[in-house]
Each structure stands twice: as structure tokens, then as C-alpha cells.
Amino acid sequence: MWGDLARRTIRLVPDASVAAVADALDYLCLAQLYLRDNPLLARPLTPADVKPRPAGHWGVCPPVNRMLAALGPLQAATPDGYELHVLHGAGHAGPSALAHAYLTGRLGHVHPDLSQDEAGLRELVTGFPRTDIGGEITPMIPGHLHTGGQLGPALAIGQGTVLDAPHRLSVVLIGDGECETGTTAASWLATRALHGTGDHGTVLPVVLLNGLRMGGPSVLSTLSHAELTAYFTGLGHWPVYSDGLDIGQLRQTLAEALGATQPLGSAGPSSVLVLTLDKGYGAPARLAGTPAVHKTPLRDPAGVPSEFDALADWLASYQPGQFLTSSGRPRPHLLPALPQARPEPDGSPAPRGCVAASAQVAAHAAGRPFAQVVPEVLRDRAGQGSFRVFSPDELASNRLDLTDEDGRPVAWAVEVLSEELCHAWAQGYTETGRRALVATYEAFAPIALSLIQQQLKHRSVRRHAGLAPLPSLVYFLTSLGWRNTFTHQNPSLTTALLAGGDPTLHVLAPADPARTAAALTFALRKLDQCTIVVADKHTSVHHPLETLDEELRHGIAIWPHLTHPGPGEPDLVLASAGDLPAEALTTLARRLRAERPGLRLRYVHIHDLTALAEDGTRPLALAPDSFARHLGTRAPIVLATSGHPTDIHALLGRRHPGPRLTVLGYRDPGRPVSQEHLRQLCGLDDAGLWQLATTLTDTPKEIPT
């Protein structure tokens, strides 16, 4: 379909229109980098027209601009019901994205001060880089599913966007330096993991083989043509080549590449377009082929006469009046090659009844083992459609049996031995409005930390831009370090994410399998959150569910079956966060109630760690009176978590209870030890907890309030 459409647009849209769009994009990029006045060169350029400190990236713009121009007629001709997305591997093409959004009119729809008129053009050029939009690609520029903050995942994100979406084409622009990253390298091969997993759309990778990364020659550029062809062919791709200089030839190559593409996961090779245009094409000859073209090739044209002369000649060579009117609008001969502005998608409908649905799941799961209830939740969710599970070859190890009646993996669960790919596929899937879960070992989830943080930044800017919320990012961490070998002990993902302060982050620490089932149900229904669910696959202890609604709504609840009734300050507060801590502290609580019947005990379970945060910093942060109602004002507190104790201390911040709080959790033993010894080292063994509790309650202390 896409190849036929590309060939049809070649007949209908003149090459001259596409070439004019490419020139317009080049000029607007250069003008954004350098000009603070005279945006259309309506009079001779003077040093006063030039920015004293040019900022931004030129090097990637020329090849990106040619691809955007060549894709324009195809985007304009895409029929209703079909979608064409462009994903930029690096965020450095910000000037290109802004220029293209300006020419299509989409930028003015979102930012009225950047509309297609004289004032809008002046603001686009002279205001770059605007602090509210940024100089690189962000969701403030309409139409971008990926901001390119970290090199590597764009191809896999593009693959995620077309999973279960046969109507969608994603064109992914990948720098040759980006091809050196492990995530991109793995993405070429990983498409084989998607064979037979559904009816998917199409990805066209476009490698911008410009010869340079930021600081020197790219590794990919050292391959001969034959070696490069062998490389892609061996990975299951069929390369087609263009230098991009002849727009007509580039359009023909694009049509050829699209005609040879295969839906994602199909058997047989699919095409990759290799665009061999020098980095920073068009820059002054003395700078060509040097790292200087990565950003602004001429560093101080306002102050260095020779640089000013070079810039003036460079800008004038485009003759901007040939493609833009004095009022800042594209001239008529550009319009056939420009897609029409389309409204942003509405996003997912707001969820309703999340607590009730999750509580119902928990009631059905009560008393049943993890290995039964958690896969059941995922199967039920998959039965509703538009859902995927991604795991780095760990589903069986994590007791998540997602096989069919013949023992074969279900199509909606994909395993590939790369945390980065699992995240990127899930990111592409959720950014296009579908729900996904990444299930992995707690210890190796931090491999994807930077990618998670980049997606959170992308989502944060989306919210700032007023875009519709999307399905949440959900990670399910099991195979906890408490029951694993030394190398498999690392609960630092939550530590790092909590330190980032993102208000959409929730760290769920359910106390038993029924609560884990409820937590997953809850997390997968919510929108625009990042939820980390931490649960031990070995947990076999079950607790009463009478407070589950409160735990889901508020992230914390007092467990009445272990709490001394009546008002007043308790003698001791026990607080658990997680299933292993709940098992340890409920054992302690029952012993205290049996052997110390006069002790006034309060038991609290923290279902969502963010409930402990300073008041006003997170959505579930307890108000001061609620904090005191749960954790008291004078009584000693023993709080146990399955993660790092520092997570708790950092969340509490300025309302930390001080010396009356003892936090127990994972501490690196520094060497391999037995599970029993690890619990002893961390103070979570029965004997250690008993000694701590009796010490705190036997020795009266004056604790400051």
C-alpha cells in the first residue's frame, strides 16, 4: 500500500515542489540558528541582524529536511484510517521539526504566536531557541512521539508504535552515530522475535549515513558499500541507497524502499533506506567534513567579519523570497508537497471504577498463590484487547505462565533478552494509545533507567503542552534480591526514580498475591502515570483485605486486626512496605500481642511508597493530620521496606520523624550470603525484629516532637 501511494504521489506532485520544501526547511533552520532580525533578507544583511551567540544544531538538518520534504506528499495523500509517523532518533533536529511544523501550519495551531504570518515567522526565527519550547525536539512541537533525549531506542520505539497497528507506517530517522548504540544494534535483529505475534504495521528505518558523530567519524561510515550491504543483509534487511542531492532520485528510492517493506515481524527481508549525505551539507567548504558542522559551523559571525561574509552568502544562496511570501506563508508551488495540519488525537478515555475493579480482582484472588492470580490478571487484560507484555526472557522464571493450551507463548507476550528493547517497544505501544506491561527481575530493571527517565520527561512536557493523557508506563518487578544470589540483588530502580521527583511516579508495594493482582489491575487501568509494582513471586502469606480500598485510594492503611483499638498514642508503630516486610512484621505483631498483651500496637501497611512524601509534593502524600493518625506523634516506629531504607528517608524529607523512626530494608552484604544471613544483616529476621521491638518499648526515651 505505502509503495503504491509513494509512486502515485511522484506522478501527482512535481519534484520541483518537493525540492522547494527542502530548500525552505534548510533556510528556516539556518535562519533560526543565526538571525535575530531580517528573517527573509528583505534588505542587505548586517552584523546587527545576527545573533551574538548562535545556538542549536545544523549538522543533522540537511538530511532530515530532505526526508521530511520527500515524505510530505505521502503524508498529504495518506487516506483516512491510515497513519504515517516520523520518529527522529536524535532530538538535535529541533530546527527541522519547528520549520516543518511552521510550513504545514501545525505549529501555529498549537502556538498562535508562531502562525504563518509576518509576526509568526519573525518569532520562529528570532526567538529560537525559545525556553518554553526548547531548541531540540519536544512534545511542544506538535506530532512527536519521541524526543530523542537518549540515543539508541528510536528504532525499537518505532517498532512498538506499529505493533498490532496494520494501518500505521513509522519512518524512523537514525543517525549513523546512533547505530553504534547497543539498543539500535539489537533492534535490527530483534524484529525476528516478533514473528507470528500478530498483525502489525510497517517500519521504514532511514539511516542518515553522514560520516560523523558529534566528535569524529562514525564507525558505520568506515564500512565499504559492500560491507554495509552485507551488514544489513545479514541482519535481515534489504538496503537501498540515495545521496539525497537529487530530490527526484530520493523520491524514487523512497518509493522503492516502501515497496519492499514488510509488515513488522514478517518472514523475509524488509528494506532500510540509507541516505548518504554529508553531515552539515551546505556549510562553508572549509568546515565541511569537520565536527564543527554538528552545531553552528560559524561560531561568531556577528563579531568576525570573514564569518559574517560567509553567513551572508550562505543565507542569500537560498533566495528565501522564492518559497516564502513577505507575510511568511509558503508560496503556492510548495503546497502540493506539504501535508495538511491534522488535529492531535483525543487520547485514551478517562478510566472509571479503578478501585472497585481492582478490589473485585483481589477478592477473587484471595488465598491463591502468585503463580495463579498474577497471570490470570494479565490474561484477563489481554482479553480486552490492545495490550502487550514485554519481558527480557524472564516470564517463566518470574512464575508468569503466559502460554496457550499447547504450551506455546501467547502472541501478546514477547520476550527478547534486552531490557532496553522491552522498554522501547512498550514506549512505542503506549505512546500510540495502547496499554503495556514490562515484567522483569528487580535486579536488572535499572538497565532501562535512563530510558524510563527520558519517557517521563517526554510525558511531563506533554502535560505542560496540554495534550491528552496516554496509558501509563507500568513495570512489574519480581524475583527480588531477598531470595536471589548476590549478583541478582539490586532494588535501585525505585531509588533512582523516586529521587527524580516526578509527580506521576507510584511505587506499589503490595502485601500479598491478592494485593499484587489488585495493584496490577489498578496500574494498568490508570492514565499518564509511571507505576512500579514490586512483588515477590515466592510470597505465600495472605492478609485480610478489609482495608484494600483505602490502600488503593490513599496508598496506606491501618490494619485493624493487628492494631490496639481505641484513641490515643500507641506504644509502638509497625509499618510494612512490601510483601516480605509484611510477612516479617505481621509475625512480630502477633508475637507482641501474644507475649506483650498490654502493649498498645498500631500496624500500618504502606501500599504506595509515595504516600509518605512531604505534604504537597506528590498526589498521594499524606496531609499532616493523616500522617500523624497513621504514624503517631511520639511512639517509636519500625518501618520495613523491601527496597533501600534511603528511599523512605528521602521521601519523608522535612517531616521525617527523627530518632523515633527505624527503617529496615535491603543493605548490600558486600559478598554472597545465604538468604537467612541477608535478613539478619538487614535486621529483618525474627530474632532481630523481636530484639528491636522490645528494646524500643522496654526503654523509655524522651523523643523530641
GROMACS .gro file of N, CA and C in nm, residues 115 192 204 266 331 387 424 436 439 446 470 668 701:
model
   39
  115SER      N    1   0.217   3.145   1.410
  115SER     CA    2   0.133   3.118   1.295
  115SER      C    3   0.199   3.171   1.168
  192ARG      N    4   1.296  -1.032   1.456
  192ARG     CA    5   1.270  -1.175   1.444
  192ARG      C    6   1.194  -1.228   1.565
  204LEU      N    7   0.987   0.179   0.841
  204LEU     CA    8   1.094   0.204   0.744
  204LEU      C    9   1.207   0.276   0.816
  266SER      N   10   0.725  -0.994   0.983
  266SER     CA   11   0.708  -1.084   0.870
  266SER      C   12   0.837  -1.159   0.841
  331ARG      N   13   0.479   2.978  -0.053
  331ARG     CA   14   0.426   3.013  -0.184
  331ARG      C   15   0.350   2.894  -0.243
  387PHE      N   16  -0.328  -0.478   2.429
  387PHE     CA   17  -0.244  -0.496   2.547
  387PHE      C   18  -0.127  -0.586   2.511
  424ALA      N   19   1.156   0.008   2.509
  424ALA     CA   20   1.129   0.088   2.390
  424ALA      C   21   1.004   0.039   2.318
  436ALA      N   22   0.053  -0.143   2.807
  436ALA     CA   23   0.163  -0.239   2.806
  436ALA      C   24   0.218  -0.256   2.946
  439ALA      N   25   0.770  -0.671   3.240
  439ALA     CA   26   0.790  -0.760   3.355
  439ALA      C   27   0.934  -0.808   3.355
  446PRO      N   28   1.708  -0.170   3.644
  446PRO     CA   29   1.782  -0.044   3.632
  446PRO      C   30   1.855  -0.027   3.500
  470LEU      N   31  -0.216   0.962   2.814
  470LEU     CA   32  -0.199   0.833   2.749
  470LEU      C   33  -0.192   0.723   2.854
  668ASP      N   34   2.330  -0.387   5.093
  668ASP     CA   35   2.419  -0.475   5.018
  668ASP      C   36   2.514  -0.546   5.113
  701LYS      N   37   1.221   0.654   7.651
  701LYS     CA   38   1.311   0.756   7.599
  701LYS      C   39   1.234   0.885   7.578
   0.00000   0.00000   0.00000
